[in-house]
């Protein structure tokens, strides 16, 4: 409905409120699903607050006592309900509410079916894949803990973890762990711990409960928030049979809060025993290795070449000395024989030399050109000759030629 207005002709507040009420009256009755966050029982009109489980949106619902009376024993804060109601606008205060004519509790079977449908959708998106699971640190210096205030789950985690590793530190965030505000509070707490520079791992835990009590830990927005964290998350919700959707999104599922503490921090006694075992094993390994090497070294040293390393040199030295002596004797014999041969040769040379012939009284005649005279027929009377005897030489003249024939 168009309602013209301008700065010169504004619409009064009451008129605007009446127009809104008229528009809302045209909507008619609707079926609405939500979670009860506040329930006020009065003698006459009943008031409750209905909240969207996945969004921070709520509406006030009013109804007569006769509408809520059949569910009086089972209806409480945190219950999921379906309400058949007509929107109403209270013009005097400018508030919107729902006037309920019928309220039905959401059955457990219907809840489980919706959870299964949500589980399949998140699995199809890959939020449960093993490839995206982050490994937990071996020894976290600081553990983020999201749990209920002064709860048994908080006590179990702190006591068991500190008993196993006394030096471990905790950053605890106490939040509601059931009811309409639980999922949003848990999501805010894990985001805060994920941004903490010292937190190495986050544990989200609470004790056991009914399916309705554990519904916040199957909240879609909480699951998506945990999937986006950089810090590894351990889910320890309820007991072993309980499996909210957070168990599938978390990097590790623990059966109980106590099991979460055991999975997050190592046991100092067990680690010390393991260190001793490894040290003893290393010592035995090294000792055996040294023993084998010593045995092998003793075997090598017992070999003749190493037991008497100079023996081979001594043998070669003796052989070399014998060969040198043999060579010296051989050379001496050869020199002796050569000297004897040289003496005999010298004697022969002396015996055959012209000087020895001259010593026996012979003379050598040489013509002027130096040729030795062997044939007197070539001489001419009065030709000068040089005579050489053992004692020296002198000149002679041919007086006459020898007679021919």
PDB file of C-alpha atoms in Angstrom, residues 15-264:
ATOM      1  CA  UNK A  15       0.005   6.001  11.639  1.00  0.00           C
ATOM      2  CA  UNK A  16       3.207   4.219  10.598  1.00  0.00           C
ATOM      3  CA  UNK A  17       2.711   1.688  13.381  1.00  0.00           C
ATOM      4  CA  UNK A  18      -0.880   1.123  12.268  1.00  0.00           C
ATOM      5  CA  UNK A  19       0.243   0.616   8.667  1.00  0.00           C
ATOM      6  CA  UNK A  20       2.872  -1.946   9.763  1.00  0.00           C
ATOM      7  CA  UNK A  21       0.237  -3.739  11.797  1.00  0.00           C
ATOM      8  CA  UNK A  22      -2.043  -3.846   8.782  1.00  0.00           C
ATOM      9  CA  UNK A  23       0.668  -5.311   6.592  1.00  0.00           C
ATOM     10  CA  UNK A  24       1.541  -7.947   9.215  1.00  0.00           C
ATOM     11  CA  UNK A  25      -2.149  -8.911   9.652  1.00  0.00           C
ATOM     12  CA  UNK A  26      -2.245  -9.791   5.982  1.00  0.00           C
ATOM     13  CA  UNK A  27       0.484 -12.422   6.474  1.00  0.00           C
ATOM     14  CA  UNK A  28      -1.791 -14.907   8.231  1.00  0.00           C
ATOM     15  CA  UNK A  29      -0.862 -17.873  10.409  1.00  0.00           C
ATOM     16  CA  UNK A  30       2.461 -19.687   9.757  1.00  0.00           C
ATOM     17  CA  UNK A  31       4.276 -22.757  11.051  1.00  0.00           C
ATOM     18  CA  UNK A  32       7.561 -21.716  12.698  1.00  0.00           C
ATOM     19  CA  UNK A  33      10.399 -23.914  13.994  1.00  0.00           C
ATOM     20  CA  UNK A  34      12.873 -22.800  16.622  1.00  0.00           C
ATOM     21  CA  UNK A  35      14.450 -23.411  19.990  1.00  0.00           C
ATOM     22  CA  UNK A  36      13.050 -22.077  23.229  1.00  0.00           C
ATOM     23  CA  UNK A  37      15.562 -19.792  24.938  1.00  0.00           C
ATOM     24  CA  UNK A  38      13.295 -18.300  27.598  1.00  0.00           C
ATOM     25  CA  UNK A  39      10.092 -19.637  29.080  1.00  0.00           C
ATOM     26  CA  UNK A  40       7.926 -17.586  31.410  1.00  0.00           C
ATOM     27  CA  UNK A  41       4.962 -19.358  32.931  1.00  0.00           C
ATOM     28  CA  UNK A  42       2.222 -17.073  34.296  1.00  0.00           C
ATOM     29  CA  UNK A  43      -1.303 -17.678  35.518  1.00  0.00           C
ATOM     30  CA  UNK A  44      -2.797 -16.207  32.357  1.00  0.00           C
ATOM     31  CA  UNK A  45      -0.886 -15.473  29.175  1.00  0.00           C
ATOM     32  CA  UNK A  46       2.295 -17.505  28.622  1.00  0.00           C
ATOM     33  CA  UNK A  47       5.444 -15.952  27.139  1.00  0.00           C
ATOM     34  CA  UNK A  48       8.413 -17.667  25.546  1.00  0.00           C
ATOM     35  CA  UNK A  49      11.284 -16.647  23.294  1.00  0.00           C
ATOM     36  CA  UNK A  50      11.850 -18.684  20.142  1.00  0.00           C
ATOM     37  CA  UNK A  51      15.293 -18.546  18.591  1.00  0.00           C
ATOM     38  CA  UNK A  52      16.591 -19.675  15.226  1.00  0.00           C
ATOM     39  CA  UNK A  53      19.129 -22.485  15.972  1.00  0.00           C
ATOM     40  CA  UNK A  54      21.444 -21.373  13.177  1.00  0.00           C
ATOM     41  CA  UNK A  55      21.119 -17.578  13.279  1.00  0.00           C
ATOM     42  CA  UNK A  56      21.101 -14.925  15.957  1.00  0.00           C
ATOM     43  CA  UNK A  57      17.407 -14.159  15.433  1.00  0.00           C
ATOM     44  CA  UNK A  58      14.628 -14.580  17.972  1.00  0.00           C
ATOM     45  CA  UNK A  59      10.946 -13.747  18.333  1.00  0.00           C
ATOM     46  CA  UNK A  60       8.608 -13.474  21.295  1.00  0.00           C
ATOM     47  CA  UNK A  61       5.772 -15.997  21.300  1.00  0.00           C
ATOM     48  CA  UNK A  62       2.623 -15.576  23.366  1.00  0.00           C
ATOM     49  CA  UNK A  63      -0.105 -18.115  23.954  1.00  0.00           C
ATOM     50  CA  UNK A  64      -2.858 -19.012  26.341  1.00  0.00           C
ATOM     51  CA  UNK A  65      -2.121 -21.437  29.120  1.00  0.00           C
ATOM     52  CA  UNK A  66      -4.361 -24.027  27.468  1.00  0.00           C
ATOM     53  CA  UNK A  67      -1.976 -24.154  24.491  1.00  0.00           C
ATOM     54  CA  UNK A  68       1.103 -24.896  26.569  1.00  0.00           C
ATOM     55  CA  UNK A  69      -0.542 -26.998  29.276  1.00  0.00           C
ATOM     56  CA  UNK A  70      -0.371 -30.348  27.382  1.00  0.00           C
ATOM     57  CA  UNK A  71       3.407 -29.949  27.123  1.00  0.00           C
ATOM     58  CA  UNK A  72       4.024 -28.546  30.569  1.00  0.00           C
ATOM     59  CA  UNK A  73       6.076 -31.535  31.777  1.00  0.00           C
ATOM     60  CA  UNK A  74       8.277 -31.835  28.678  1.00  0.00           C
ATOM     61  CA  UNK A  75       8.637 -28.243  27.527  1.00  0.00           C
ATOM     62  CA  UNK A  76      11.710 -26.405  28.868  1.00  0.00           C
ATOM     63  CA  UNK A  77      14.405 -24.007  27.787  1.00  0.00           C
ATOM     64  CA  UNK A  78      16.411 -25.560  24.989  1.00  0.00           C
ATOM     65  CA  UNK A  79      13.504 -27.588  23.574  1.00  0.00           C
ATOM     66  CA  UNK A  80      13.091 -27.621  19.803  1.00  0.00           C
ATOM     67  CA  UNK A  81       9.467 -26.881  18.890  1.00  0.00           C
ATOM     68  CA  UNK A  82       7.198 -26.218  15.928  1.00  0.00           C
ATOM     69  CA  UNK A  83       4.680 -23.449  16.543  1.00  0.00           C
ATOM     70  CA  UNK A  84       1.537 -22.624  14.569  1.00  0.00           C
ATOM     71  CA  UNK A  85       1.171 -18.916  15.174  1.00  0.00           C
ATOM     72  CA  UNK A  86      -0.058 -15.669  13.684  1.00  0.00           C
ATOM     73  CA  UNK A  87       2.256 -12.639  13.631  1.00  0.00           C
ATOM     74  CA  UNK A  88       0.927  -9.756  15.675  1.00  0.00           C
ATOM     75  CA  UNK A  89       2.047  -6.157  15.804  1.00  0.00           C
ATOM     76  CA  UNK A  90       1.541  -4.244  19.018  1.00  0.00           C
ATOM     77  CA  UNK A  91       1.147  -0.727  17.699  1.00  0.00           C
ATOM     78  CA  UNK A  92       1.549   1.002  21.046  1.00  0.00           C
ATOM     79  CA  UNK A  93       5.119  -0.282  21.635  1.00  0.00           C
ATOM     80  CA  UNK A  94       6.005  -1.051  18.041  1.00  0.00           C
ATOM     81  CA  UNK A  95       6.870  -4.680  18.773  1.00  0.00           C
ATOM     82  CA  UNK A  96       6.312  -7.871  16.823  1.00  0.00           C
ATOM     83  CA  UNK A  97       5.297 -11.187  18.406  1.00  0.00           C
ATOM     84  CA  UNK A  98       3.740 -14.476  17.456  1.00  0.00           C
ATOM     85  CA  UNK A  99       0.384 -15.541  18.901  1.00  0.00           C
ATOM     86  CA  UNK A 100       0.620 -19.343  19.083  1.00  0.00           C
ATOM     87  CA  UNK A 101      -2.430 -21.507  18.615  1.00  0.00           C
ATOM     88  CA  UNK A 102      -0.543 -24.822  18.726  1.00  0.00           C
ATOM     89  CA  UNK A 103       2.915 -25.949  19.926  1.00  0.00           C
ATOM     90  CA  UNK A 104       4.502 -29.266  19.028  1.00  0.00           C
ATOM     91  CA  UNK A 105       7.780 -30.709  20.265  1.00  0.00           C
ATOM     92  CA  UNK A 106      10.190 -31.745  17.512  1.00  0.00           C
ATOM     93  CA  UNK A 107      10.478 -35.521  17.856  1.00  0.00           C
ATOM     94  CA  UNK A 108      13.796 -37.305  18.416  1.00  0.00           C
ATOM     95  CA  UNK A 109      13.399 -39.256  15.185  1.00  0.00           C
ATOM     96  CA  UNK A 110      12.908 -36.064  13.239  1.00  0.00           C
ATOM     97  CA  UNK A 111      15.965 -34.505  14.903  1.00  0.00           C
ATOM     98  CA  UNK A 112      18.096 -37.524  14.075  1.00  0.00           C
ATOM     99  CA  UNK A 113      16.897 -37.491  10.472  1.00  0.00           C
ATOM    100  CA  UNK A 114      17.836 -33.822  10.130  1.00  0.00           C
ATOM    101  CA  UNK A 115      21.212 -34.457  11.701  1.00  0.00           C
ATOM    102  CA  UNK A 116      21.824 -37.322   9.267  1.00  0.00           C
ATOM    103  CA  UNK A 117      20.898 -35.079   6.358  1.00  0.00           C
ATOM    104  CA  UNK A 118      23.257 -32.369   7.621  1.00  0.00           C
ATOM    105  CA  UNK A 119      25.972 -34.996   8.135  1.00  0.00           C
ATOM    106  CA  UNK A 120      25.703 -36.154   4.521  1.00  0.00           C
ATOM    107  CA  UNK A 121      25.835 -32.580   3.255  1.00  0.00           C
ATOM    108  CA  UNK A 122      28.929 -31.687   5.272  1.00  0.00           C
ATOM    109  CA  UNK A 123      30.605 -34.951   4.253  1.00  0.00           C
ATOM    110  CA  UNK A 124      29.902 -34.210   0.591  1.00  0.00           C
ATOM    111  CA  UNK A 125      31.603 -30.823   1.027  1.00  0.00           C
ATOM    112  CA  UNK A 126      34.738 -32.585   2.323  1.00  0.00           C
ATOM    113  CA  UNK A 127      34.601 -31.355   5.930  1.00  0.00           C
ATOM    114  CA  UNK A 128      35.090 -34.915   7.196  1.00  0.00           C
ATOM    115  CA  UNK A 129      37.918 -35.905   4.828  1.00  0.00           C
ATOM    116  CA  UNK A 130      40.983 -37.475   6.417  1.00  0.00           C
ATOM    117  CA  UNK A 131      43.283 -35.426   4.153  1.00  0.00           C
ATOM    118  CA  UNK A 132      42.316 -32.206   5.909  1.00  0.00           C
ATOM    119  CA  UNK A 133      42.934 -33.581   9.404  1.00  0.00           C
ATOM    120  CA  UNK A 134      45.867 -31.824  11.078  1.00  0.00           C
ATOM    121  CA  UNK A 135      48.274 -33.813  13.265  1.00  0.00           C
ATOM    122  CA  UNK A 136      48.419 -32.975  16.957  1.00  0.00           C
ATOM    123  CA  UNK A 137      51.715 -31.638  18.339  1.00  0.00           C
ATOM    124  CA  UNK A 138      53.732 -34.209  20.269  1.00  0.00           C
ATOM    125  CA  UNK A 139      54.208 -31.938  23.284  1.00  0.00           C
ATOM    126  CA  UNK A 140      51.937 -28.853  23.306  1.00  0.00           C
ATOM    127  CA  UNK A 141      53.199 -25.998  25.459  1.00  0.00           C
ATOM    128  CA  UNK A 142      49.705 -24.564  25.883  1.00  0.00           C
ATOM    129  CA  UNK A 143      46.320 -26.293  25.458  1.00  0.00           C
ATOM    130  CA  UNK A 144      43.124 -24.387  24.749  1.00  0.00           C
ATOM    131  CA  UNK A 145      40.138 -25.856  26.604  1.00  0.00           C
ATOM    132  CA  UNK A 146      36.503 -25.043  25.814  1.00  0.00           C
ATOM    133  CA  UNK A 147      34.107 -26.525  28.362  1.00  0.00           C
ATOM    134  CA  UNK A 148      31.412 -25.778  30.887  1.00  0.00           C
ATOM    135  CA  UNK A 149      32.228 -23.794  34.008  1.00  0.00           C
ATOM    136  CA  UNK A 150      33.303 -25.970  36.991  1.00  0.00           C
ATOM    137  CA  UNK A 151      32.247 -29.068  35.069  1.00  0.00           C
ATOM    138  CA  UNK A 152      33.441 -32.609  35.650  1.00  0.00           C
ATOM    139  CA  UNK A 153      34.804 -32.626  32.095  1.00  0.00           C
ATOM    140  CA  UNK A 154      36.992 -29.587  32.847  1.00  0.00           C
ATOM    141  CA  UNK A 155      38.251 -31.164  36.066  1.00  0.00           C
ATOM    142  CA  UNK A 156      39.041 -34.476  34.359  1.00  0.00           C
ATOM    143  CA  UNK A 157      40.991 -32.854  31.534  1.00  0.00           C
ATOM    144  CA  UNK A 158      43.016 -30.553  33.800  1.00  0.00           C
ATOM    145  CA  UNK A 159      43.829 -33.183  36.426  1.00  0.00           C
ATOM    146  CA  UNK A 160      44.713 -35.979  34.000  1.00  0.00           C
ATOM    147  CA  UNK A 161      46.773 -33.722  31.736  1.00  0.00           C
ATOM    148  CA  UNK A 162      48.746 -32.155  34.586  1.00  0.00           C
ATOM    149  CA  UNK A 163      49.314 -35.548  36.174  1.00  0.00           C
ATOM    150  CA  UNK A 164      50.711 -36.812  32.891  1.00  0.00           C
ATOM    151  CA  UNK A 165      52.784 -33.710  32.098  1.00  0.00           C
ATOM    152  CA  UNK A 166      52.989 -31.213  34.997  1.00  0.00           C
ATOM    153  CA  UNK A 167      54.501 -28.432  32.887  1.00  0.00           C
ATOM    154  CA  UNK A 168      51.553 -28.169  30.477  1.00  0.00           C
ATOM    155  CA  UNK A 169      49.620 -24.854  30.537  1.00  0.00           C
ATOM    156  CA  UNK A 170      45.951 -24.275  29.752  1.00  0.00           C
ATOM    157  CA  UNK A 171      43.898 -21.452  28.294  1.00  0.00           C
ATOM    158  CA  UNK A 172      40.374 -22.240  29.537  1.00  0.00           C
ATOM    159  CA  UNK A 173      37.225 -20.750  28.062  1.00  0.00           C
ATOM    160  CA  UNK A 174      34.096 -21.552  30.069  1.00  0.00           C
ATOM    161  CA  UNK A 175      30.953 -21.451  27.943  1.00  0.00           C
ATOM    162  CA  UNK A 176      27.435 -22.904  28.053  1.00  0.00           C
ATOM    163  CA  UNK A 177      27.590 -26.479  26.730  1.00  0.00           C
ATOM    164  CA  UNK A 178      23.871 -26.957  26.217  1.00  0.00           C
ATOM    165  CA  UNK A 179      20.914 -24.753  25.439  1.00  0.00           C
ATOM    166  CA  UNK A 180      20.206 -22.270  22.664  1.00  0.00           C
ATOM    167  CA  UNK A 181      23.326 -20.118  23.189  1.00  0.00           C
ATOM    168  CA  UNK A 182      25.808 -22.978  23.466  1.00  0.00           C
ATOM    169  CA  UNK A 183      26.750 -23.406  19.783  1.00  0.00           C
ATOM    170  CA  UNK A 184      27.438 -19.689  19.241  1.00  0.00           C
ATOM    171  CA  UNK A 185      29.421 -19.418  22.493  1.00  0.00           C
ATOM    172  CA  UNK A 186      31.547 -22.483  21.676  1.00  0.00           C
ATOM    173  CA  UNK A 187      32.209 -21.163  18.153  1.00  0.00           C
ATOM    174  CA  UNK A 188      33.307 -17.790  19.548  1.00  0.00           C
ATOM    175  CA  UNK A 189      35.573 -19.484  22.107  1.00  0.00           C
ATOM    176  CA  UNK A 190      37.376 -21.699  19.563  1.00  0.00           C
ATOM    177  CA  UNK A 191      37.899 -18.716  17.248  1.00  0.00           C
ATOM    178  CA  UNK A 192      39.430 -16.782  20.122  1.00  0.00           C
ATOM    179  CA  UNK A 193      41.748 -19.650  21.047  1.00  0.00           C
ATOM    180  CA  UNK A 194      42.712 -20.152  17.399  1.00  0.00           C
ATOM    181  CA  UNK A 195      43.976 -16.585  17.378  1.00  0.00           C
ATOM    182  CA  UNK A 196      45.950 -17.050  20.616  1.00  0.00           C
ATOM    183  CA  UNK A 197      49.676 -17.125  19.710  1.00  0.00           C
ATOM    184  CA  UNK A 198      50.622 -19.688  22.394  1.00  0.00           C
ATOM    185  CA  UNK A 199      47.805 -22.233  21.979  1.00  0.00           C
ATOM    186  CA  UNK A 200      49.043 -25.359  20.142  1.00  0.00           C
ATOM    187  CA  UNK A 201      45.871 -27.483  20.308  1.00  0.00           C
ATOM    188  CA  UNK A 202      42.223 -26.901  21.259  1.00  0.00           C
ATOM    189  CA  UNK A 203      40.040 -29.353  23.210  1.00  0.00           C
ATOM    190  CA  UNK A 204      36.261 -28.975  23.101  1.00  0.00           C
ATOM    191  CA  UNK A 205      34.647 -31.157  25.762  1.00  0.00           C
ATOM    192  CA  UNK A 206      31.605 -31.779  27.916  1.00  0.00           C
ATOM    193  CA  UNK A 207      30.130 -34.720  29.788  1.00  0.00           C
ATOM    194  CA  UNK A 208      27.450 -37.056  28.572  1.00  0.00           C
ATOM    195  CA  UNK A 209      23.817 -36.170  28.019  1.00  0.00           C
ATOM    196  CA  UNK A 210      20.770 -36.788  25.913  1.00  0.00           C
ATOM    197  CA  UNK A 211      20.634 -36.210  22.171  1.00  0.00           C
ATOM    198  CA  UNK A 212      18.925 -32.875  22.804  1.00  0.00           C
ATOM    199  CA  UNK A 213      21.652 -31.855  25.286  1.00  0.00           C
ATOM    200  CA  UNK A 214      24.367 -32.556  22.724  1.00  0.00           C
ATOM    201  CA  UNK A 215      22.611 -30.801  19.822  1.00  0.00           C
ATOM    202  CA  UNK A 216      24.771 -27.636  20.047  1.00  0.00           C
ATOM    203  CA  UNK A 217      27.807 -29.739  19.065  1.00  0.00           C
ATOM    204  CA  UNK A 218      26.043 -30.776  15.851  1.00  0.00           C
ATOM    205  CA  UNK A 219      25.335 -27.159  14.918  1.00  0.00           C
ATOM    206  CA  UNK A 220      26.213 -26.485  11.281  1.00  0.00           C
ATOM    207  CA  UNK A 221      27.807 -23.100  11.936  1.00  0.00           C
ATOM    208  CA  UNK A 222      29.956 -24.521  14.733  1.00  0.00           C
ATOM    209  CA  UNK A 223      31.128 -27.354  12.456  1.00  0.00           C
ATOM    210  CA  UNK A 224      32.065 -24.917   9.712  1.00  0.00           C
ATOM    211  CA  UNK A 225      33.885 -22.679  12.184  1.00  0.00           C
ATOM    212  CA  UNK A 226      35.993 -25.582  13.492  1.00  0.00           C
ATOM    213  CA  UNK A 227      36.771 -26.690   9.926  1.00  0.00           C
ATOM    214  CA  UNK A 228      38.236 -23.250   9.183  1.00  0.00           C
ATOM    215  CA  UNK A 229      40.579 -23.123  12.202  1.00  0.00           C
ATOM    216  CA  UNK A 230      44.355 -23.296  11.815  1.00  0.00           C
ATOM    217  CA  UNK A 231      44.901 -24.928  15.226  1.00  0.00           C
ATOM    218  CA  UNK A 232      44.216 -28.688  15.600  1.00  0.00           C
ATOM    219  CA  UNK A 233      40.968 -29.422  17.421  1.00  0.00           C
ATOM    220  CA  UNK A 234      40.116 -32.419  19.630  1.00  0.00           C
ATOM    221  CA  UNK A 235      36.445 -33.215  20.183  1.00  0.00           C
ATOM    222  CA  UNK A 236      35.558 -34.993  23.439  1.00  0.00           C
ATOM    223  CA  UNK A 237      31.804 -34.748  23.695  1.00  0.00           C
ATOM    224  CA  UNK A 238      29.861 -37.090  25.951  1.00  0.00           C
ATOM    225  CA  UNK A 239      30.736 -40.757  26.142  1.00  0.00           C
ATOM    226  CA  UNK A 240      31.870 -43.389  23.667  1.00  0.00           C
ATOM    227  CA  UNK A 241      28.425 -43.953  22.005  1.00  0.00           C
ATOM    228  CA  UNK A 242      27.805 -40.207  21.562  1.00  0.00           C
ATOM    229  CA  UNK A 243      28.880 -38.896  18.179  1.00  0.00           C
ATOM    230  CA  UNK A 244      27.856 -35.304  17.472  1.00  0.00           C
ATOM    231  CA  UNK A 245      28.885 -33.895  14.100  1.00  0.00           C
ATOM    232  CA  UNK A 246      31.765 -32.010  15.723  1.00  0.00           C
ATOM    233  CA  UNK A 247      33.479 -35.401  16.208  1.00  0.00           C
ATOM    234  CA  UNK A 248      33.673 -35.846  12.432  1.00  0.00           C
ATOM    235  CA  UNK A 249      34.911 -32.307  11.707  1.00  0.00           C
ATOM    236  CA  UNK A 250      37.535 -32.207  14.469  1.00  0.00           C
ATOM    237  CA  UNK A 251      41.073 -33.347  13.766  1.00  0.00           C
ATOM    238  CA  UNK A 252      40.799 -36.014  16.486  1.00  0.00           C
ATOM    239  CA  UNK A 253      37.855 -37.571  18.316  1.00  0.00           C
ATOM    240  CA  UNK A 254      38.347 -38.616  21.927  1.00  0.00           C
ATOM    241  CA  UNK A 255      35.930 -41.029  23.573  1.00  0.00           C
ATOM    242  CA  UNK A 256      35.778 -39.095  26.864  1.00  0.00           C
ATOM    243  CA  UNK A 257      37.306 -35.958  28.436  1.00  0.00           C
ATOM    244  CA  UNK A 258      39.833 -38.180  30.200  1.00  0.00           C
ATOM    245  CA  UNK A 259      40.745 -39.808  26.914  1.00  0.00           C
ATOM    246  CA  UNK A 260      41.189 -36.335  25.391  1.00  0.00           C
ATOM    247  CA  UNK A 261      43.733 -35.421  28.071  1.00  0.00           C
ATOM    248  CA  UNK A 262      45.634 -38.652  27.403  1.00  0.00           C
ATOM    249  CA  UNK A 263      45.612 -38.071  23.665  1.00  0.00           C
ATOM    250  CA  UNK A 264      46.730 -34.432  23.863  1.00  0.00           C
TER     251      UNK A 264
END
